[in-house]
PDB file of C-alpha atoms in Angstrom:
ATOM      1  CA  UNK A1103       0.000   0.000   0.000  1.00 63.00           C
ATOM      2  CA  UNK A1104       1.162   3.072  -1.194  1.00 79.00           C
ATOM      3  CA  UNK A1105       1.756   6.209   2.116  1.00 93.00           C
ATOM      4  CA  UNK A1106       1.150   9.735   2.402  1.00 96.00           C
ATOM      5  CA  UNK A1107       2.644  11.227  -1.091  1.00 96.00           C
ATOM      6  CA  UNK A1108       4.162  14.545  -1.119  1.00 97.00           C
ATOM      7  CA  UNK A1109       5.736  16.672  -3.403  1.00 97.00           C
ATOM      8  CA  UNK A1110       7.759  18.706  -4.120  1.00 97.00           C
ATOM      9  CA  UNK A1111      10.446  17.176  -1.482  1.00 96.00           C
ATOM     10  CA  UNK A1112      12.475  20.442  -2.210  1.00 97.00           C
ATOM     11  CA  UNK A1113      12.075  23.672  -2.856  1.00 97.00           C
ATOM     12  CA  UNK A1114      13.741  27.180  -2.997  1.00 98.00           C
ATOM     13  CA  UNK A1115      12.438  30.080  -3.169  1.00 97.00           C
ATOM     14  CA  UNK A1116      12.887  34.047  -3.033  1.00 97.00           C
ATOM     15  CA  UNK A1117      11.045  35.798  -0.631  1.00 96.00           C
ATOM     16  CA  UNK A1118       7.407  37.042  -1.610  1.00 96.00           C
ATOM     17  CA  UNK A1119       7.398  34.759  -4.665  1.00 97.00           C
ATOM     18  CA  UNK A1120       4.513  31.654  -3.958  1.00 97.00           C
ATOM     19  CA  UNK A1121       4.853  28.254  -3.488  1.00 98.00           C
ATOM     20  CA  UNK A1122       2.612  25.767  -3.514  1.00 98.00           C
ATOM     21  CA  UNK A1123       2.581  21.914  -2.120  1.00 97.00           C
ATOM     22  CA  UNK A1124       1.191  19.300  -3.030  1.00 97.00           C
ATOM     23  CA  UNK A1125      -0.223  15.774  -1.071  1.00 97.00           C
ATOM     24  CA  UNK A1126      -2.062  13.014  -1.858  1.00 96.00           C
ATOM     25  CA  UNK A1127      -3.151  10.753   1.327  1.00 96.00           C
ATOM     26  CA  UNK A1128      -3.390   7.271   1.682  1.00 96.00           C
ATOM     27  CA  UNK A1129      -7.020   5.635  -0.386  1.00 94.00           C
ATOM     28  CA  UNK A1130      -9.546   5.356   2.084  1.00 92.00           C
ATOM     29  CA  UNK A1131      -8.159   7.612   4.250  1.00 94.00           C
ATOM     30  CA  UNK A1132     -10.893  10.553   5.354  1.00 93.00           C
ATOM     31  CA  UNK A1133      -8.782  12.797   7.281  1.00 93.00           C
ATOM     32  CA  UNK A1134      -5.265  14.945   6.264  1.00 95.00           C
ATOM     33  CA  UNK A1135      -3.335  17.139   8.076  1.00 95.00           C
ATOM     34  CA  UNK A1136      -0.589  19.983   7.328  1.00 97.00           C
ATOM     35  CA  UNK A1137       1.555  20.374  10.018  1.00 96.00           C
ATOM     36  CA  UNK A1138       4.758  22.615   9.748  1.00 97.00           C
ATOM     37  CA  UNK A1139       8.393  21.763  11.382  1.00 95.00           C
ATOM     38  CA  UNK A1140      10.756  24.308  12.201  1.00 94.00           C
ATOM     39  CA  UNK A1141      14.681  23.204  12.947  1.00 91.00           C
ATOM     40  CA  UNK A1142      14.861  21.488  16.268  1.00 89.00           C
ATOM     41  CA  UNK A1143      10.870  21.389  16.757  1.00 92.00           C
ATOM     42  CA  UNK A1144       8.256  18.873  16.832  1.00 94.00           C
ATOM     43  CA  UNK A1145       5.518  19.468  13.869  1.00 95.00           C
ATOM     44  CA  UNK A1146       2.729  22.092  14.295  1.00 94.00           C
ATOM     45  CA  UNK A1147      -0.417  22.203  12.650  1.00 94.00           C
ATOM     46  CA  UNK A1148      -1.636  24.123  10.532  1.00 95.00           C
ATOM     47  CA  UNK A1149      -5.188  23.119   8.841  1.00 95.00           C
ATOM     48  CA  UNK A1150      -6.746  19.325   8.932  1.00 93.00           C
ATOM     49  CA  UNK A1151      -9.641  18.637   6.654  1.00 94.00           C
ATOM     50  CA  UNK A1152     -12.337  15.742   7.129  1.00 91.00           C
ATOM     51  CA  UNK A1153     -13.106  14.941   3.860  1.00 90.00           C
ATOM     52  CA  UNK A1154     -12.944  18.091   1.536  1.00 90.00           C
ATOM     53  CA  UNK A1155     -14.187  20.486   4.838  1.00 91.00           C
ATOM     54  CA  UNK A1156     -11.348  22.181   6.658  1.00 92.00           C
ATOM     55  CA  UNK A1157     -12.504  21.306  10.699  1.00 88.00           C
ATOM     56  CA  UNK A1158      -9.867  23.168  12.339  1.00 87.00           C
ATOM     57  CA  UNK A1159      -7.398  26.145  10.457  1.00 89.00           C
ATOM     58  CA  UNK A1160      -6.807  27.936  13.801  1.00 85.00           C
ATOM     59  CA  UNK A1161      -3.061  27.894  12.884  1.00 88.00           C
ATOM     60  CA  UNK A1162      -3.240  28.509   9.761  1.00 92.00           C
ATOM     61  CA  UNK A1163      -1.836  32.427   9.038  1.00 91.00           C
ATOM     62  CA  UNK A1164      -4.803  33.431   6.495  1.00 90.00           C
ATOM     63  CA  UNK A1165      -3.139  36.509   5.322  1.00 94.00           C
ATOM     64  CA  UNK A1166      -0.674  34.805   3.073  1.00 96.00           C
ATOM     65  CA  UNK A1167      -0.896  30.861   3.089  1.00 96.00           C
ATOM     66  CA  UNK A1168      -4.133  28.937   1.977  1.00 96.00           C
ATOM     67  CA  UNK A1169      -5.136  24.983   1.387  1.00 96.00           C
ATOM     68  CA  UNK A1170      -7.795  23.110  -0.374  1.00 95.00           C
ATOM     69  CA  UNK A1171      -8.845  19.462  -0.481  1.00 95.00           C
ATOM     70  CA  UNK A1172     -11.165  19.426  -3.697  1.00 83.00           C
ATOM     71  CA  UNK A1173     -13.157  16.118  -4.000  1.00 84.00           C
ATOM     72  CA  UNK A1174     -11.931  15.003  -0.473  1.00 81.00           C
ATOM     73  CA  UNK A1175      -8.520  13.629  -1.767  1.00 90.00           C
ATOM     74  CA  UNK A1176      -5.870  15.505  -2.767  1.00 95.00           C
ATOM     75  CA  UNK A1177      -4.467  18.678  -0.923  1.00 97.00           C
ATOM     76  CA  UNK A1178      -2.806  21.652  -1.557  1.00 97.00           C
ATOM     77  CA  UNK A1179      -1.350  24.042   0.799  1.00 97.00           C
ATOM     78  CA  UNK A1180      -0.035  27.728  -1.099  1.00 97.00           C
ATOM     79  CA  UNK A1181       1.856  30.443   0.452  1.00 97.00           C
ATOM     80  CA  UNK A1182       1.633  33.721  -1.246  1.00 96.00           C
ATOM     81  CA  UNK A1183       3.697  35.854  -0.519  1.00 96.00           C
ATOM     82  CA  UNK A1184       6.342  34.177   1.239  1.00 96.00           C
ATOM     83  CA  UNK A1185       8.603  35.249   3.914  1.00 96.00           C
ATOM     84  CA  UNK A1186      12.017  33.855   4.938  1.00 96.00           C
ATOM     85  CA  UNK A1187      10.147  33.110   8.430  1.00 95.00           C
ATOM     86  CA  UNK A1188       8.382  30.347   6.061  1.00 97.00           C
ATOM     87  CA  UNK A1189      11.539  28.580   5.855  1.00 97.00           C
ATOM     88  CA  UNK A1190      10.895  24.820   7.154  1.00 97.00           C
ATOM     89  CA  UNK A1191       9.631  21.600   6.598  1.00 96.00           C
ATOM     90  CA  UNK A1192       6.343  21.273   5.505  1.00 98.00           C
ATOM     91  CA  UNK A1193       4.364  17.964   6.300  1.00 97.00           C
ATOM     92  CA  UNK A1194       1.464  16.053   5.410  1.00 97.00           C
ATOM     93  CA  UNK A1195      -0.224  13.383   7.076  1.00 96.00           C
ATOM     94  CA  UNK A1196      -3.512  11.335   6.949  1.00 95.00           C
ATOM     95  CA  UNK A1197      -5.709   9.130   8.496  1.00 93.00           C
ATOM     96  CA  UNK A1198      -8.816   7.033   8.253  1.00 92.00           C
ATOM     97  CA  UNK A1199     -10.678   9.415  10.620  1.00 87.00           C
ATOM     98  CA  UNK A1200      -9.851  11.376  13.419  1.00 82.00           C
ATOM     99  CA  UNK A1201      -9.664   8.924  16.259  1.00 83.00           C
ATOM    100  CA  UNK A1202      -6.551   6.735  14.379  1.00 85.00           C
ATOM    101  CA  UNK A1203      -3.105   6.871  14.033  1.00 88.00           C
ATOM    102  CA  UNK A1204      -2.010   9.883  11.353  1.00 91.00           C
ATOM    103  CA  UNK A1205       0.891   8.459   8.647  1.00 94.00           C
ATOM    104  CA  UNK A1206       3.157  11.390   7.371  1.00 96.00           C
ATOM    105  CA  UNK A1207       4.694  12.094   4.103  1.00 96.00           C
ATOM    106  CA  UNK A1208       8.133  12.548   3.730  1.00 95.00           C
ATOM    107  CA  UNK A1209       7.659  16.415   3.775  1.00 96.00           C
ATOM    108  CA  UNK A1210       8.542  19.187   1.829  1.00 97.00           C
ATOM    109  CA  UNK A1211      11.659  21.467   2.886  1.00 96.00           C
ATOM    110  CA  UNK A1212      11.115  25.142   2.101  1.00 97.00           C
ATOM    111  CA  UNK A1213      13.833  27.410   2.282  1.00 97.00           C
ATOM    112  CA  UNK A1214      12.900  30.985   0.703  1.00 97.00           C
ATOM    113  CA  UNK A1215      16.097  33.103   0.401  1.00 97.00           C
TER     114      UNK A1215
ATOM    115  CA  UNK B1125       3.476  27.683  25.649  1.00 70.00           C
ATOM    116  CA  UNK B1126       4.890  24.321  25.341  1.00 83.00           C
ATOM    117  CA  UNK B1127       1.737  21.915  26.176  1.00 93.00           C
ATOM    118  CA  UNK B1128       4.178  18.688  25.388  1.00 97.00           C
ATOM    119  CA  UNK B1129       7.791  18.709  26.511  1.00 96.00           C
ATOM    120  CA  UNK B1130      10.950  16.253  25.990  1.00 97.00           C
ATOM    121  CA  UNK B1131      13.504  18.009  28.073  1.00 92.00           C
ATOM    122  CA  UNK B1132      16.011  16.034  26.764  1.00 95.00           C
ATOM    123  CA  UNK B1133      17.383  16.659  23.143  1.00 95.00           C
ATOM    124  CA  UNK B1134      19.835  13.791  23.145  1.00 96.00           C
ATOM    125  CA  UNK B1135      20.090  10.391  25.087  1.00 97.00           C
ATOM    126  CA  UNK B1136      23.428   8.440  23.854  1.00 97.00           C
ATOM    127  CA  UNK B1137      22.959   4.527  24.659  1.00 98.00           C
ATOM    128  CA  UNK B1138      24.816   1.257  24.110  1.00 98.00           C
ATOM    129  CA  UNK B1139      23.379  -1.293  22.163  1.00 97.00           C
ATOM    130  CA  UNK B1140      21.490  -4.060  23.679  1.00 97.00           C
ATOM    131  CA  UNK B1141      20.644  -1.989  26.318  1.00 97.00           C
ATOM    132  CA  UNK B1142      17.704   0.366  27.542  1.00 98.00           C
ATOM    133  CA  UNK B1143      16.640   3.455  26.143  1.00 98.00           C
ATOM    134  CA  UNK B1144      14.493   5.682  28.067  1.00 98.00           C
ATOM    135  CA  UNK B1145      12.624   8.261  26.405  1.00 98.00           C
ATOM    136  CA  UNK B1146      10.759  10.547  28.468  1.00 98.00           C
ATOM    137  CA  UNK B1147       7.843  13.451  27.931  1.00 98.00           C
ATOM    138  CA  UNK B1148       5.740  15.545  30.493  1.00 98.00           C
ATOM    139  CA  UNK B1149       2.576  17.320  29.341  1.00 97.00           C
ATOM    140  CA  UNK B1150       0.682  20.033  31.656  1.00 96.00           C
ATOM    141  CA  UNK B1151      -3.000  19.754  29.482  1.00 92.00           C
ATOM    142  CA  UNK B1152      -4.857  17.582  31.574  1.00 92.00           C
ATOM    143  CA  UNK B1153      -7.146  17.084  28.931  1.00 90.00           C
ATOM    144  CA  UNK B1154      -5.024  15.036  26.834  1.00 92.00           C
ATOM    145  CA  UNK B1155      -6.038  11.613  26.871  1.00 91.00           C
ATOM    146  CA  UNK B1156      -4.019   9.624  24.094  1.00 93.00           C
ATOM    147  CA  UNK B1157      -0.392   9.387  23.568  1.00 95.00           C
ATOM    148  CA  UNK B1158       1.782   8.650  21.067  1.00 95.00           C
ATOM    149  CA  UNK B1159       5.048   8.228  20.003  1.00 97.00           C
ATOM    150  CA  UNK B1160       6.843   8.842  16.405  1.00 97.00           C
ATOM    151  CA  UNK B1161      10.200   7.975  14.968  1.00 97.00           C
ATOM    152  CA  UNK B1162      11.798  10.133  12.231  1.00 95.00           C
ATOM    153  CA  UNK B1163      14.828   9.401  10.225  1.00 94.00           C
ATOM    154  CA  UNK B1164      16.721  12.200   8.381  1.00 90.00           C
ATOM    155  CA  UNK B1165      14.941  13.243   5.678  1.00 85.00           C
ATOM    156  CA  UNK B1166      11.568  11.051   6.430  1.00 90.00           C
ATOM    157  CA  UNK B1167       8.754  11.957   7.816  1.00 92.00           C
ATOM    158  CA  UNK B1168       7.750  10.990  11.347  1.00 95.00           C
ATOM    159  CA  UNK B1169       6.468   7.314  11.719  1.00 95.00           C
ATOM    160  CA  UNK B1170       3.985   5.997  14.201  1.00 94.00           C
ATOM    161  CA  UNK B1171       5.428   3.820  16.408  1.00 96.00           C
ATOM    162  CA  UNK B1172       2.896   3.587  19.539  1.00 96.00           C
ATOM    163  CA  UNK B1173       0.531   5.156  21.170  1.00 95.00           C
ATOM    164  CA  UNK B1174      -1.513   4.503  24.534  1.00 96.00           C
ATOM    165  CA  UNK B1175      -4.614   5.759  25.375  1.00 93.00           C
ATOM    166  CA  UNK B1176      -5.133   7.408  28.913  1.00 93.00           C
ATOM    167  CA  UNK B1177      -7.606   4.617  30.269  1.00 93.00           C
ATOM    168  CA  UNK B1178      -4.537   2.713  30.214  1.00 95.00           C
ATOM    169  CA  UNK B1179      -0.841   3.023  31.903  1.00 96.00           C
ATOM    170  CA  UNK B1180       0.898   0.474  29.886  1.00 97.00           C
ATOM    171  CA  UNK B1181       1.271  -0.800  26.207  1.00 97.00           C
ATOM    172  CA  UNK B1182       3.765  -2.566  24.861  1.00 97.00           C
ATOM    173  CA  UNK B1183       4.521  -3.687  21.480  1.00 97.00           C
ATOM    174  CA  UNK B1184       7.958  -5.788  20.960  1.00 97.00           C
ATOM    175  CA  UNK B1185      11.049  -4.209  22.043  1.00 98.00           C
ATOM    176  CA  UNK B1186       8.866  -0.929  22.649  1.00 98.00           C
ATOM    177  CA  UNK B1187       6.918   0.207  25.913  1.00 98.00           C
ATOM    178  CA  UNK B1188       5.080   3.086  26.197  1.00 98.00           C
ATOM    179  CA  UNK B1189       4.522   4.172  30.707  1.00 98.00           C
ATOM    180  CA  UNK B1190       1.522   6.386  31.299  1.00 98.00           C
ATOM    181  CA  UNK B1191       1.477   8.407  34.610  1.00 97.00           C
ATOM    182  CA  UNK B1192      -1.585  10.397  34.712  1.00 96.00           C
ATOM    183  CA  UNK B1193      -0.983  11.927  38.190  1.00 96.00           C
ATOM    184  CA  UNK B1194       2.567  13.287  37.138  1.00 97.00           C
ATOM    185  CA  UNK B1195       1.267  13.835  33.824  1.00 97.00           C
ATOM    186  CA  UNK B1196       4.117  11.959  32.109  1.00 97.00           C
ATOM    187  CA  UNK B1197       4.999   9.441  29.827  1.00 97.00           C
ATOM    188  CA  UNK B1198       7.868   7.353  28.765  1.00 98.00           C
ATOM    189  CA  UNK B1199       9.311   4.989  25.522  1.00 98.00           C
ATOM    190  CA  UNK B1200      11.513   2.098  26.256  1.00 98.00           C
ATOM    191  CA  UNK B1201      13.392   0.372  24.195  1.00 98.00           C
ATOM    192  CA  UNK B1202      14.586  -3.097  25.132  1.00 97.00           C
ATOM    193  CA  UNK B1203      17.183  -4.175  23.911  1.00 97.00           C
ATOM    194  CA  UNK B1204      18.717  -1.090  21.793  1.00 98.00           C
ATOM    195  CA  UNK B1205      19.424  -1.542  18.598  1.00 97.00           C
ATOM    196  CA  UNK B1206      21.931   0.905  15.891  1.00 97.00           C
ATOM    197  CA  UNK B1207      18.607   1.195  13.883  1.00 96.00           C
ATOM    198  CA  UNK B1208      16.975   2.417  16.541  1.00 97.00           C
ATOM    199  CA  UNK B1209      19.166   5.677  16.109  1.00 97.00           C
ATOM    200  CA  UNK B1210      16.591   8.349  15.543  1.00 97.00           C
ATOM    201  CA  UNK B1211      14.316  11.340  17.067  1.00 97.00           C
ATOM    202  CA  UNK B1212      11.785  10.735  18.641  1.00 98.00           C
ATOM    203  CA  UNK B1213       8.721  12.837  18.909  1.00 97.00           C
ATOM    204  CA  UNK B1214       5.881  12.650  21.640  1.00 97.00           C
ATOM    205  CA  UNK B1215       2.478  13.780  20.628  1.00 96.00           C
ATOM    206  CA  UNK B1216      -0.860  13.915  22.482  1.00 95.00           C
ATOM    207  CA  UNK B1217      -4.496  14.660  21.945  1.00 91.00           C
ATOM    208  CA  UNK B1218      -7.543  14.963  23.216  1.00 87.00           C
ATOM    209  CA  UNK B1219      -9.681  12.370  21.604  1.00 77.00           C
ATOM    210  CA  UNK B1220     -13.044  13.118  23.895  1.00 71.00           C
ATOM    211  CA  UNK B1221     -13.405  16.450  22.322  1.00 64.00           C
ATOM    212  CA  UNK B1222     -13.611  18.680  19.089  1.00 62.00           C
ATOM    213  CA  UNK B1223      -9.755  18.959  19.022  1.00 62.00           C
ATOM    214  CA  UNK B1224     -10.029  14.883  17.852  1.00 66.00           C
ATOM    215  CA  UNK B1225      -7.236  14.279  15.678  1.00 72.00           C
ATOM    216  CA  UNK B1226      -4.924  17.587  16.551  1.00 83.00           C
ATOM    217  CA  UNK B1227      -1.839  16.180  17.886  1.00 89.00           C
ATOM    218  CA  UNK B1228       0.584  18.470  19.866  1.00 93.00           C
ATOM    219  CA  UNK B1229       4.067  17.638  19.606  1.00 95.00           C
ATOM    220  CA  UNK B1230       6.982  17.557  21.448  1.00 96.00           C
ATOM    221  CA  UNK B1231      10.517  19.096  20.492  1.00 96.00           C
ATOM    222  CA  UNK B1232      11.880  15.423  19.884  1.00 96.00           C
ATOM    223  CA  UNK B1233      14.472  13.541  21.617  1.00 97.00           C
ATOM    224  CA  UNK B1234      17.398  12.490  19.692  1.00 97.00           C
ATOM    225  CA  UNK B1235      18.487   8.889  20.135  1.00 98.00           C
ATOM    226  CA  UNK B1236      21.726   7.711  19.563  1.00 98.00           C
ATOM    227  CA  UNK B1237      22.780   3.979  19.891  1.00 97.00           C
ATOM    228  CA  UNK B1238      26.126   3.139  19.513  1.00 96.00           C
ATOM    229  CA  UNK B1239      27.418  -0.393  18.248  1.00 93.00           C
TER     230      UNK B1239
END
């Protein structure tokens, strides 16, 4: 069974240009996450979806980054404009609903210059 | 403010024998644990988890300690292997609420096991 597929797995950037990622979750899978990693920290969330409706963006910073999950499926997550504070590794993860284990991607590291 | 906390950012061990892993949490709330493993480069993988009806679960050469009253948990490792050589991440949520499926990291212990 294929995991959590992300991509790109690296990108660079200057500042204020966008950048989009992209993730596609494990079939059968309801729920996805994006979680963000700074150096030396555990992940953070940022937006998790069930199905195609986002159930909790409290962490997501509206002003410049934004997600869908069209049909339920695949996710995007864009940042526009970005900062060099945006610099880190940018994860994915999904599960079959929200009381299981999440399985991550392999991430996507950022670094905007 | 750190809700999940691994004070320690390394633990060096020999192999074949114990690693500790240890991570204090101050939300009460929190009722299931988990643990992750993450290689350079990967993302993290699930290893175990325990829910907080529970103060033990072990699966293999990994043991996950729940102490609800010191709000604490702990991975072993028995015996320690070189491929074992990793960070290691704590998470916990609270399952009995709307926050279902938000998991709040620690800052990840990183395990070393030496041949």
């Amino acid at each position: 069974e294929a995991g959590v597929v992300q991509s790109p797995r690296y990108k660079i950037i200057e500042k204020k240009q966008p950048v989009a990622f992209w993730c596609n979750p494990i079939s059968g899978h309801n729920t996805l996450y994006w979680y963000r990693q700074n150096l030396g920290q555990g992940p953070e969330l940022l937006i998790r979806y069930e199905n195609e409706e986002a159930v909790d963006d409290s962490q997501l910073p509206k002003d410049r980054f934004s997600a869908e999950r069209l049909k339920g499926v695949d996710s995007t997550l864009k940042i526009q404009p970005a900062e060099l504070g945006d610099s880190a590794v940018y994860l994915c993860a999904s599960s079959f609903d929200r009381f299981t284990e999440a399985f991550f991607g392999q991430g996507t590291r950022l670094t905007v210059v | 403010d750190q809700q999940v906390k691994q004070n320690s950012p390394s633990l060096s061990v020999q192999e074949g024998r114990i690693s500790i892993l240890n991570c204090d949490y101050t939300n009460s709330m929190f009722d299931y644990f988990l643990w992750y493993k993450k290689y350079p480069a990967e993302g993290p993988t699930f290893l175990i988890s325990i829910s907080s009806i529970k103060d033990k679960n072990e699966d293999g050469r990994f043991t996950v300690f729940l102490n609800k009253s010191a709000k604490h948990l702990s991975l072993h490792i028995v015996p320690s292997q070189p491929g074992d050589s990793a960070v290691y991440f704590c998470a916990a949520s609270e399952r009995g609420s709307g926050n279902t499926g938000k998991l709040i990291f620690g800052q990840g212990t990183t395990l070393q096991v030496k041949p």
